[in-house]
Coordinates of C-alpha atoms and ligand atoms in Angstrom, one line a residue:
Chain K
M1 CA -5.9 2.7 -35.5
I2 CA -2.6 2.8 -33.0
E3 CA -0.5 5.6 -34.7
I4 CA 3.2 6.1 -33.3
R5 CA 5.5 8.7 -34.6
G6 CA 8.9 9.3 -34.1
V7 CA 9.1 8.2 -30.3
H8 CA 12.3 8.4 -29.0
K9 CA 12.7 8.6 -25.6
S10 CA 15.5 8.4 -23.3
F11 CA 16.5 7.9 -19.3
G12 CA 19.0 10.2 -18.4
H13 CA 22.3 10.1 -20.8
L14 CA 20.7 6.2 -21.7
E15 CA 18.7 6.6 -25.5
V16 CA 16.1 3.8 -25.6
L17 CA 13.6 5.1 -27.8
K18 CA 14.8 6.4 -31.2
G19 CA 12.9 7.3 -33.2
I20 CA 10.0 4.3 -33.7
D21 CA 7.2 4.6 -36.5
L22 CA 4.6 2.1 -36.0
T23 CA 0.8 1.3 -37.1
V24 CA -1.8 -1.4 -35.5
A25 CA -4.9 -2.3 -37.5
A26 CA -8.1 -2.6 -35.6
G27 CA -9.0 -5.5 -34.4
S28 CA -5.6 -6.8 -35.1
V29 CA -2.1 -8.7 -32.7
T30 CA 0.6 -7.5 -33.0
V31 CA 4.0 -9.7 -31.1
I32 CA 6.9 -7.2 -30.8
L33 CA 10.2 -9.4 -30.3
G34 CA 13.6 -8.6 -29.3
P35 CA 16.7 -9.1 -27.4
S36 CA 15.9 -7.6 -23.0
G37 CA 17.2 -4.0 -22.9
S38 CA 16.1 -3.0 -26.7
G39 CA 13.0 -1.1 -25.4
K40 CA 10.3 -3.5 -25.5
S41 CA 8.8 -3.0 -22.3
T42 CA 9.6 1.3 -22.7
L43 CA 7.7 1.1 -26.1
L44 CA 4.3 -1.1 -24.5
R45 CA 4.5 2.1 -21.6
V46 CA 4.9 4.9 -24.0
I47 CA 1.8 3.9 -26.2
N48 CA -0.6 4.4 -22.6
H49 CA 1.9 7.4 -20.8
L50 CA 3.6 5.4 -17.8
E51 CA 6.4 7.2 -19.8
K52 CA 6.5 10.4 -21.4
V53 CA 8.1 10.9 -24.6
D54 CA 10.4 12.8 -25.7
R55 CA 9.8 13.2 -29.4
G56 CA 7.1 12.2 -31.3
H57 CA 3.7 11.1 -30.6
V58 CA 0.5 8.4 -30.0
R59 CA -2.7 8.1 -31.1
V60 CA -5.5 5.7 -29.8
E61 CA -8.1 5.7 -32.9
G62 CA -7.5 9.7 -33.7
E63 CA -7.1 11.0 -29.8
L64 CA -3.2 11.7 -29.0
I65 CA -2.0 10.1 -25.8
G66 CA -1.4 12.1 -23.4
Y67 CA -1.0 15.7 -25.0
R68 CA -3.5 18.4 -26.4
Q69 CA -2.6 19.8 -29.7
V70 CA -3.1 22.9 -31.2
G71 CA -1.6 24.6 -33.9
T72 CA 1.8 22.7 -33.7
K73 CA 2.4 22.7 -30.4
L74 CA 1.3 19.4 -28.5
Y75 CA 0.4 20.6 -24.5
E76 CA 1.0 17.9 -22.1
L77 CA -3.1 16.7 -20.4
R78 CA -3.1 17.1 -16.8
E79 CA -3.1 14.1 -15.0
R80 CA -7.0 13.7 -14.7
Q81 CA -7.2 13.5 -18.2
I82 CA -4.5 10.9 -19.5
L83 CA -6.1 8.3 -16.0
E84 CA -9.5 8.8 -18.4
Q85 CA -7.1 8.1 -21.5
R86 CA -5.6 5.1 -19.6
R87 CA -9.0 4.0 -19.6
D88 CA -9.3 2.8 -23.0
I89 CA -6.1 1.5 -22.7
G90 CA -6.0 -2.0 -21.1
F91 CA -2.6 -3.5 -19.8
V92 CA -2.0 -6.7 -19.1
F93 CA 2.0 -6.7 -16.4
Q94 CA 4.4 -9.9 -16.8
T95 CA 3.7 -9.6 -12.7
F96 CA -0.1 -9.7 -12.8
N97 CA 0.2 -6.6 -10.1
L98 CA -3.4 -7.6 -9.5
F99 CA -4.5 -5.7 -5.3
P100 CA -3.5 -8.5 -3.6
H101 CA -6.2 -6.7 -0.5
L102 CA -9.4 -7.5 -3.0
T103 CA -11.2 -10.6 -4.0
A104 CA -10.6 -11.1 -7.7
V105 CA -14.7 -9.8 -9.0
Q106 CA -13.5 -6.3 -6.6
N107 CA -10.1 -6.8 -8.7
V108 CA -12.4 -6.3 -11.6
T109 CA -14.4 -4.1 -10.2
E110 CA -12.5 -1.2 -8.7
A111 CA -12.1 0.6 -12.5
M112 CA -15.5 0.3 -13.1
R113 CA -18.0 2.8 -13.4
G114 CA -22.1 1.9 -13.3
P115 CA -24.5 0.1 -11.7
R116 CA -23.6 -1.5 -8.6
E117 CA -25.7 -4.6 -10.3
A118 CA -24.2 -4.1 -13.7
V119 CA -21.0 -3.4 -13.0
Q120 CA -21.1 -6.9 -10.3
R121 CA -23.0 -9.2 -13.8
K122 CA -20.6 -7.9 -16.3
A123 CA -17.4 -8.6 -14.2
L124 CA -18.5 -12.6 -13.3
E125 CA -18.7 -12.7 -16.7
L126 CA -15.5 -11.5 -18.2
L127 CA -14.1 -14.1 -15.5
D128 CA -15.7 -17.2 -16.6
R129 CA -14.5 -16.4 -19.9
V130 CA -10.6 -16.1 -18.6
G131 CA -12.4 -20.0 -17.2
L132 CA -13.0 -18.6 -13.9
A133 CA -15.9 -18.2 -12.7
D134 CA -15.7 -20.7 -9.9
K135 CA -12.5 -18.2 -8.9
A136 CA -14.6 -14.9 -8.3
A137 CA -13.4 -15.0 -4.3
S138 CA -10.4 -15.4 -4.0
Y139 CA -7.8 -13.6 -3.2
P140 CA -5.0 -13.7 -5.7
R141 CA -2.2 -15.3 -3.7
Q142 CA -5.2 -18.1 -3.1
L143 CA -4.3 -18.2 -6.8
S144 CA -1.9 -20.0 -9.0
G145 CA -0.1 -17.9 -11.4
G146 CA -2.0 -18.5 -14.5
Q147 CA -5.0 -17.6 -12.8
Q148 CA -3.5 -14.6 -11.6
Q149 CA -2.6 -13.4 -15.1
R150 CA -5.7 -15.1 -16.2
V151 CA -8.4 -11.8 -14.1
A152 CA -5.7 -9.3 -14.6
I153 CA -6.7 -9.6 -17.9
A154 CA -10.7 -10.1 -16.8
R155 CA -8.7 -7.3 -15.6
A156 CA -7.8 -5.5 -18.1
L157 CA -10.9 -6.7 -20.2
A158 CA -13.7 -4.7 -17.1
L159 CA -13.1 -1.1 -19.1
D160 CA -13.7 -2.1 -23.0
P161 CA -10.5 -0.5 -23.5
K162 CA -9.9 -0.3 -27.5
L163 CA -6.4 -1.7 -27.8
V164 CA -5.0 -4.2 -24.6
L165 CA -1.6 -3.9 -24.5
F166 CA 0.6 -7.5 -22.7
D167 CA 4.0 -7.1 -21.6
E168 CA 5.7 -10.4 -21.3
P169 CA 2.1 -12.1 -19.9
T170 CA 3.9 -15.6 -19.7
S171 CA 7.3 -14.3 -18.6
A172 CA 6.1 -15.2 -14.8
L173 CA 4.9 -18.5 -15.1
D174 CA 5.6 -22.1 -14.8
P175 CA 5.8 -23.7 -18.4
E176 CA 2.7 -25.8 -17.6
L177 CA 1.0 -22.7 -16.6
V178 CA 2.1 -20.6 -20.1
G179 CA -0.6 -22.4 -21.8
E180 CA -4.3 -21.4 -20.4
V181 CA -2.9 -17.8 -20.2
L182 CA -2.1 -17.8 -23.8
D183 CA -5.1 -20.2 -24.6
V184 CA -7.1 -16.4 -23.5
M185 CA -4.8 -14.3 -25.1
R186 CA -6.1 -16.6 -28.3
D187 CA -9.2 -16.4 -28.1
L188 CA -9.7 -12.2 -27.5
A189 CA -8.1 -12.3 -30.8
K190 CA -10.1 -14.1 -32.4
A191 CA -13.0 -12.4 -31.6
G192 CA -11.1 -9.0 -32.4
T193 CA -9.4 -7.0 -29.4
T194 CA -7.0 -5.0 -30.6
M195 CA -3.3 -6.3 -28.9
I196 CA 0.0 -5.2 -29.4
V197 CA 2.0 -8.4 -27.1
V198 CA 5.3 -8.0 -25.2
T199 CA 6.7 -11.7 -25.4
H200 CA 8.6 -14.6 -26.5
E201 CA 6.7 -17.5 -26.8
I202 CA 7.6 -17.7 -30.7
G203 CA 5.0 -20.5 -31.4
F204 CA 2.2 -18.3 -29.9
A205 CA 3.8 -14.9 -32.4
R206 CA 3.0 -17.3 -35.5
E207 CA 0.4 -18.2 -34.7
V208 CA -2.3 -15.6 -33.2
A209 CA -0.1 -12.5 -35.2
D210 CA -1.1 -10.3 -38.2
T211 CA 1.8 -8.7 -37.9
I212 CA 5.6 -8.7 -36.1
V213 CA 7.7 -6.3 -35.4
F214 CA 11.2 -7.1 -34.0
L215 CA 13.5 -4.1 -32.2
D216 CA 16.5 -3.6 -31.3
E217 CA 18.6 -1.1 -29.2
G218 CA 15.9 0.8 -29.5
R219 CA 14.9 0.7 -33.5
L220 CA 12.3 -1.4 -35.0
V221 CA 14.4 -3.0 -37.4
E222 CA 11.9 -5.2 -38.8
Q223 CA 8.2 -5.6 -38.8
G224 CA 6.5 -8.1 -41.5
T225 CA 3.4 -11.0 -41.4
P226 CA 4.9 -14.4 -38.8
A227 CA 6.1 -16.6 -42.5
E228 CA 8.4 -13.0 -43.6
V229 CA 10.0 -11.8 -40.3
L230 CA 10.0 -15.3 -38.4
D231 CA 10.4 -17.8 -41.2
S232 CA 13.1 -15.8 -43.7
P233 CA 14.0 -12.2 -42.0
K234 CA 15.9 -10.0 -44.0
H235 CA 18.0 -8.5 -41.4
D236 CA 20.5 -10.5 -39.5
R237 CA 19.8 -9.1 -36.0
T238 CA 16.4 -10.7 -36.2
R239 CA 18.4 -13.5 -38.2
A240 CA 21.3 -13.8 -35.1
F241 CA 17.8 -13.3 -32.1
L242 CA 15.7 -15.9 -34.1
S243 CA 18.3 -18.2 -34.1
K244 CA 19.3 -17.9 -29.7
V245 CA 15.0 -18.6 -29.5
L246 CA 14.8 -20.6 -32.0
V247 CA 15.9 -23.7 -30.6
Chain T
M1 CA 27.7 -51.6 4.2
G2 CA 27.7 -50.8 -0.1
F3 CA 25.7 -48.4 -1.3
V4 CA 23.6 -50.6 -2.5
D5 CA 22.6 -52.5 0.1
V6 CA 21.8 -48.6 1.2
L7 CA 19.4 -48.5 -1.7
T8 CA 17.6 -52.0 -0.8
S9 CA 16.6 -51.0 2.9
I10 CA 14.9 -48.3 1.7
P11 CA 11.6 -49.4 0.8
Q12 CA 11.4 -51.9 3.8
T13 CA 10.3 -48.7 5.8
A14 CA 8.9 -46.6 3.1
A15 CA 6.8 -49.5 2.3
E16 CA 5.4 -49.8 6.1
P17 CA 5.2 -46.6 7.8
E18 CA 2.3 -46.8 10.1
R19 CA 4.8 -49.2 11.8
L20 CA 6.3 -46.5 13.1
T21 CA 5.4 -44.2 15.5
V22 CA 6.6 -40.9 16.5
V23 CA 8.3 -39.9 20.0
P24 CA 8.3 -36.5 21.0
A25 CA 11.2 -35.0 22.0
R26 CA 11.9 -34.3 25.9
H27 CA 12.3 -30.5 27.0
P28 CA 13.1 -31.5 31.4
W29 CA 14.6 -27.8 31.5
R30 CA 11.1 -26.1 30.5
W31 CA 9.8 -28.6 33.7
V32 CA 12.7 -26.3 35.5
A33 CA 11.5 -22.6 33.4
T34 CA 8.2 -23.4 34.5
A35 CA 8.9 -24.2 38.8
V36 CA 11.2 -21.3 38.9
A37 CA 8.6 -19.6 37.0
L38 CA 5.6 -20.8 39.2
V39 CA 7.8 -19.8 42.5
L40 CA 8.4 -16.3 41.5
V41 CA 5.0 -15.1 40.8
A42 CA 3.6 -17.3 44.1
Q43 CA 6.1 -14.6 45.8
L44 CA 4.7 -11.6 44.2
A45 CA 1.5 -12.1 44.7
H46 CA 2.2 -12.7 48.2
G47 CA 3.7 -9.4 48.9
L48 CA 0.7 -7.9 47.2
I49 CA -1.9 -9.4 49.3
T50 CA -0.2 -9.4 52.5
N51 CA 2.1 -6.4 52.9
P52 CA -0.3 -4.0 54.3
G53 CA 1.6 -0.8 52.4
W54 CA -1.2 -1.9 48.9
D55 CA -3.8 -0.7 51.2
W56 CA -6.0 -2.4 48.7
A57 CA -9.1 -1.1 50.9
T58 CA -8.6 2.4 50.1
F59 CA -8.0 1.4 45.9
A60 CA -11.2 0.0 46.1
G61 CA -12.6 2.1 47.8
Y62 CA -11.4 4.9 44.3
F63 CA -11.2 2.5 42.2
F64 CA -15.0 3.8 40.2
E65 CA -15.1 6.6 43.3
K66 CA -17.2 9.1 40.8
S67 CA -13.8 11.8 40.2
V68 CA -11.5 8.6 38.8
M69 CA -14.5 7.7 37.1
Q70 CA -15.1 11.1 35.6
A71 CA -11.1 12.1 35.5
L72 CA -10.7 8.7 32.7
L73 CA -13.3 10.3 30.5
V74 CA -10.9 13.2 30.6
T75 CA -7.9 10.2 30.0
L76 CA -10.1 8.5 27.3
E77 CA -10.7 11.7 25.5
L78 CA -7.6 12.8 25.3
T79 CA -6.2 9.7 24.1
F80 CA -9.0 9.3 21.3
L81 CA -9.4 13.1 20.0
G82 CA -5.1 13.3 20.4
A83 CA -5.2 9.8 18.1
L84 CA -7.9 10.8 15.7
L85 CA -6.2 14.6 14.8
G86 CA -2.3 13.2 15.4
F87 CA -3.5 10.6 12.8
L88 CA -5.1 13.1 10.5
G89 CA -2.6 14.9 10.4
G90 CA 0.5 11.9 9.5
L91 CA -2.4 11.4 6.6
V92 CA -2.0 14.7 5.2
L93 CA 1.9 15.0 6.8
A94 CA 3.5 11.8 4.5
P95 CA 2.0 12.5 1.5
M96 CA 3.7 15.9 1.4
R97 CA 6.8 14.4 2.4
L98 CA 6.7 11.6 -0.1
S99 CA 5.0 14.4 -2.8
K100 CA 8.1 15.5 -5.9
N101 CA 7.0 18.7 -4.8
R102 CA 10.2 19.8 -3.1
V103 CA 8.6 23.1 -0.7
L104 CA 6.1 20.2 1.0
Q105 CA 8.3 18.1 1.2
S106 CA 10.8 20.4 3.3
V107 CA 7.6 22.2 5.2
S108 CA 6.6 18.1 6.4
W109 CA 10.3 17.5 7.0
T110 CA 11.2 20.2 9.2
Y111 CA 7.4 19.4 10.9
I112 CA 8.8 16.2 11.8
W113 CA 11.9 17.3 13.2
V114 CA 10.7 20.1 15.3
F115 CA 7.8 18.3 17.1
R116 CA 9.5 15.1 17.5
S117 CA 12.9 17.4 19.2
V118 CA 10.5 18.9 21.6
P119 CA 9.5 17.1 24.9
L120 CA 6.6 16.8 25.0
I121 CA 6.3 19.1 28.2
V122 CA 7.6 21.6 27.7
Q123 CA 5.4 21.7 24.0
L124 CA 3.1 21.9 26.6
L125 CA 3.8 24.5 28.6
F126 CA 4.5 26.2 25.6
W127 CA 0.3 26.0 23.7
A128 CA -0.6 27.0 27.6
N129 CA 1.2 30.6 27.0
L130 CA -0.1 31.6 23.6
G131 CA -2.1 33.6 25.4
Y132 CA 1.1 34.8 26.8
L133 CA 2.8 35.1 23.4
Y134 CA 0.0 36.6 20.9
E135 CA -2.7 38.1 22.8
T136 CA -4.8 37.9 20.2
L137 CA -6.2 35.9 16.7
Q138 CA -7.2 37.0 14.1
I139 CA -8.6 35.3 10.5
G140 CA -7.9 37.5 7.3
I141 CA -5.8 37.1 4.7
P142 CA -2.1 36.6 6.0
F143 CA -0.5 39.5 6.0
G144 CA -2.9 41.7 5.1
P145 CA -6.1 42.7 6.7
G146 CA -8.4 40.7 9.0
F147 CA -12.2 39.8 9.3
F148 CA -12.1 37.3 13.2
H149 CA -10.2 38.5 16.1
F150 CA -10.4 36.3 19.0
E151 CA -9.0 36.7 22.9
T152 CA -6.2 34.3 22.3
K153 CA -7.1 32.9 26.2
S154 CA -10.5 32.5 25.5
L155 CA -9.6 30.5 22.3
V156 CA -7.3 27.6 23.4
S157 CA -8.7 26.6 26.9
S158 CA -6.0 24.4 29.5
F159 CA -8.2 21.0 27.4
G160 CA -7.5 22.6 23.8
A161 CA -4.2 23.1 24.9
A162 CA -3.2 19.9 25.6
L163 CA -5.4 18.1 22.9
L164 CA -2.9 20.2 20.6
G165 CA 0.1 19.8 22.3
L166 CA -1.0 15.8 21.8
A167 CA -2.1 16.3 18.4
L168 CA 0.8 18.2 16.7
H169 CA 2.9 15.7 18.8
E170 CA 1.5 13.1 18.1
A171 CA 1.2 13.7 14.1
A172 CA 4.9 14.6 13.8
Y173 CA 5.3 10.2 15.1
A174 CA 2.3 9.6 13.3
A175 CA 3.4 10.7 10.1
E176 CA 6.7 8.5 9.9
I177 CA 4.2 5.7 10.8
V178 CA 2.1 6.4 7.7
R179 CA 5.0 7.1 6.1
S180 CA 6.7 3.6 6.5
G181 CA 3.3 2.6 5.6
I182 CA 3.7 3.8 2.7
V183 CA 6.3 3.1 1.2
S184 CA 6.2 -0.6 2.6
V185 CA 3.3 -1.1 -0.3
D186 CA 5.2 -2.2 -3.6
Q187 CA 5.3 0.2 -6.9
R188 CA 3.6 -1.3 -9.1
Q189 CA 0.6 -1.3 -6.9
L190 CA 0.2 2.0 -8.0
E191 CA 1.5 1.3 -11.9
A192 CA -1.6 -1.0 -11.9
A193 CA -3.6 1.2 -10.5
A194 CA -2.4 3.8 -13.1
A195 CA -3.7 2.3 -15.9
L196 CA -6.5 1.1 -15.0
G197 CA -7.2 4.4 -15.0
I198 CA -7.8 5.0 -11.0
P199 CA -7.8 8.8 -10.0
R200 CA -5.8 10.0 -7.6
L201 CA -7.6 10.1 -4.7
R202 CA -8.8 6.8 -5.1
Q203 CA -5.5 5.6 -5.4
F204 CA -4.4 6.2 -2.5
R205 CA -7.2 5.4 -0.1
R206 CA -8.8 2.2 -2.7
I207 CA -4.9 0.6 -3.6
L208 CA -2.6 2.0 -1.4
L209 CA -4.0 3.3 1.9
P210 CA -5.4 -0.4 2.8
Q211 CA -2.8 -2.0 1.3
A212 CA 0.2 0.0 3.8
M213 CA -2.5 -0.5 6.8
R214 CA -1.0 -3.9 7.0
A215 CA 2.4 -2.1 8.0
I216 CA 1.2 1.0 10.0
L217 CA -1.7 -1.0 11.8
P218 CA 1.0 -3.1 14.6
T219 CA 3.4 0.8 15.4
A220 CA 0.1 3.1 15.4
A221 CA -1.5 0.4 18.1
N222 CA 2.4 0.3 19.7
E223 CA 2.0 4.6 19.0
L224 CA -1.9 4.5 20.1
V225 CA -0.7 3.2 23.5
N226 CA 2.0 5.1 24.0
L227 CA -0.4 8.6 23.6
L228 CA -2.9 6.2 26.3
K229 CA -0.1 6.9 28.2
S230 CA 1.6 11.0 27.8
T231 CA -1.9 11.5 28.0
S232 CA -0.6 11.8 32.4
V233 CA 2.3 14.6 31.2
V234 CA -0.8 16.6 30.9
Y235 CA -0.9 16.9 34.6
V236 CA 1.2 19.7 34.6
L237 CA -1.5 22.3 32.7
A238 CA -4.1 21.3 35.6
I239 CA -6.0 19.4 33.5
G240 CA -8.3 16.4 35.9
E241 CA -7.2 13.8 34.0
I242 CA -6.8 10.3 35.6
F243 CA -3.1 10.7 36.6
Y244 CA -4.2 14.7 37.8
Q245 CA -6.9 13.6 39.5
V246 CA -5.1 10.3 41.7
Q247 CA -2.7 13.6 42.9
V248 CA -4.9 15.3 43.9
V249 CA -7.2 12.5 45.7
Y250 CA -3.0 11.5 47.3
G251 CA -2.8 15.3 47.8
R252 CA -5.6 15.5 50.7
T253 CA -5.7 11.8 51.7
G254 CA -2.1 11.1 51.8
R255 CA -2.4 7.2 50.5
V256 CA 0.2 7.9 48.0
V257 CA 0.5 3.8 46.7
P258 CA -3.1 2.9 46.6
L259 CA -3.9 5.8 44.5
L260 CA -0.9 5.4 41.7
M261 CA -2.2 1.4 41.8
V262 CA -5.8 2.5 41.1
A263 CA -3.8 5.4 37.7
T264 CA -1.8 1.7 37.1
V265 CA -4.3 -0.2 37.0
W266 CA -6.9 2.0 34.8
Y267 CA -4.2 1.8 31.8
V268 CA -3.0 -1.5 32.0
I269 CA -7.1 -2.3 31.3
L270 CA -7.4 0.7 28.9
T271 CA -4.5 -1.2 26.9
A272 CA -5.8 -4.9 27.1
V273 CA -8.5 -3.6 26.4
L274 CA -6.6 -2.0 23.2
S275 CA -4.9 -4.6 22.3
V276 CA -7.9 -7.1 21.9
F277 CA -8.9 -4.2 18.8
Q278 CA -6.0 -4.4 17.5
H279 CA -6.4 -7.9 17.2
Y280 CA -9.8 -8.1 15.3
V281 CA -8.6 -4.9 13.2
E282 CA -5.6 -6.5 12.4
R283 CA -7.2 -9.5 11.0
H284 CA -9.2 -7.0 9.0
F285 CA -6.8 -5.7 7.3
N286 CA -4.4 -9.4 5.8
R287 CA -7.1 -10.4 4.9
G288 CA -6.3 -11.9 1.3
W289 CA -3.1 -12.6 2.8
R290 CA -3.9 -16.1 4.9
R291 CA -4.8 -18.2 3.1
Ligands
LIG301 N1 12.9 4.6 -15.3 C1 14.5 3.8 -16.3 N2 15.0 4.4 -15.6 C2 16.3 4.0 -16.2 N3 16.6 3.1 -17.9 C3 15.8 2.8 -17.4 C4 14.6 3.1 -16.7 N4 12.7 1.6 -17.4 C5 14.0 0.7 -18.4 N5 15.6 1.4 -18.0 C6 16.6 1.5 -19.0 O1 15.7 1.3 -20.8 C7 16.7 0.5 -21.8 C8 14.7 -0.8 -21.8 O2 14.4 -1.0 -21.4 P1 12.9 -2.2 -21.8 O3 12.6 -2.8 -20.8 O4 12.2 -1.0 -22.4 O5 13.5 -3.4 -21.8 P2 13.0 -4.2 -22.8 O6 13.3 -4.9 -24.0 O7 12.2 -4.9 -22.2 O8 13.6 -5.6 -22.1 P3 13.4 -6.8 -21.7 O9 13.2 -7.5 -22.3 O10 14.4 -7.3 -20.2 O11 11.8 -6.3 -20.6 C9 17.4 -0.9 -20.4 O12 18.2 -0.5 -20.6 C10 16.6 -0.3 -18.9 O13 17.8 -0.5 -18.3
LIG302 MG1 9.9 -6.3 -20.6

């Protein structure tokens, strides 16, 4: 279970997150919708502590992310410990961010630990799972955008994370490549992976999400099942947003 | 011809592409330029062979001569060690300059500023005269008692002084070369590495540096060639590298030009070897960028 409690975040004078509370059940898929600049990426980055919060906290399966609690005080962890915590949280970027000097399989194994052979075998299994067993020796530049993003997903799964975060994983892709990435994500959801997904793919959200939350100007204005949020939104903001993306 | 005619005329040619023959463009001026260049090269070669002033017999006699070979080795040593120490220094100074810590930043900035400002030859003379400034050196607690004492003159030989000067000088340049490589890498690469929980040092070594190398290598190779030639400056410390050695020989024999040619040709050969080496190293670090 992931608990986000009272998270505030500002960049200089700009308050981007204005008190976010969200609970994500283990094994569930949460889709975050919201207009550009509403703070979706920032929220995801706060969850794995790529961004520090000003107030509030995040817990992943009870473990406080980025801090250690002593009484009522939160002490920031040292970088080593934060890096260690991130191994439990996969992150898939809009721009893939594969390591261009490493092959697909090397990208997947880079952060893995353990005996070489076991690591290699597991990486190949993961590539197979995203349908790229035959591309293990290819460099990112030799792959299409959709293939690169699938390698990135395999890389994010390599550490058996408790949670995988997706920040607009299909936004940088040509339309005909979106489907192959969403298919992989759909399989992950079926297999019980806990996922938080920022996306504008409403069809995917409707089909796969257990919960949809709508973020606007740093606040969670609405939250519910796909049917609740997509078909009978309560807030004007949500309605206005959906009328734009559901044309 | 109307628009419709144009449209209908296209399929006719497009239907039979095998009928079309390609005629390469002619470049008459290329032939002229080639002829001029060949004449100039022939003249130069003729001059080199027939002018007795070059004295090729003396050149040949000294090219592989023992003292010259030893001096060549010293040149290679100074280049290799200077580059090694210099680039190790650069690998420390560049991240310092890019760090968030103001003190580290300023120290690195000042170092680069000072060591790039002082001419190498001036610096070398300073290091050679270190014994005059500090007669003994000691290792111990800063500003406190010392445990080990050294005579500066015995610790810093003239070779040591030369190497120290070259390495310190080189480190300043290497720092900038490494820094330019680091900033050329997309910041998102480090973010991806951080998101995977890869430890800081490993991020630098496995993710950042291999990508930075693409930008570092061409300029680093340039700097290495520069260093190879800069080693000739240490002749002021009477160190027997190749330039000093040929001077010794022509001081004795008076055959200046052929001996300068001995040093020149060796520098040219070493630079060629470095270029070949550079080619293969660059190819290694370009993997993943070629299709
Ligand atoms: N590092 C930063 N420094 C300053 N401002 C930032 C920074 N990162 C984000 N912001 C600002 O915070 C706000 C929210 O950004 P965020 O990237 O979270 O939006 P988003 O909802 O993901 O938008 P999009 O759909 O366009 O990706 C924006 O106004 C953005 O300009
Ligand atoms: Mg975003």
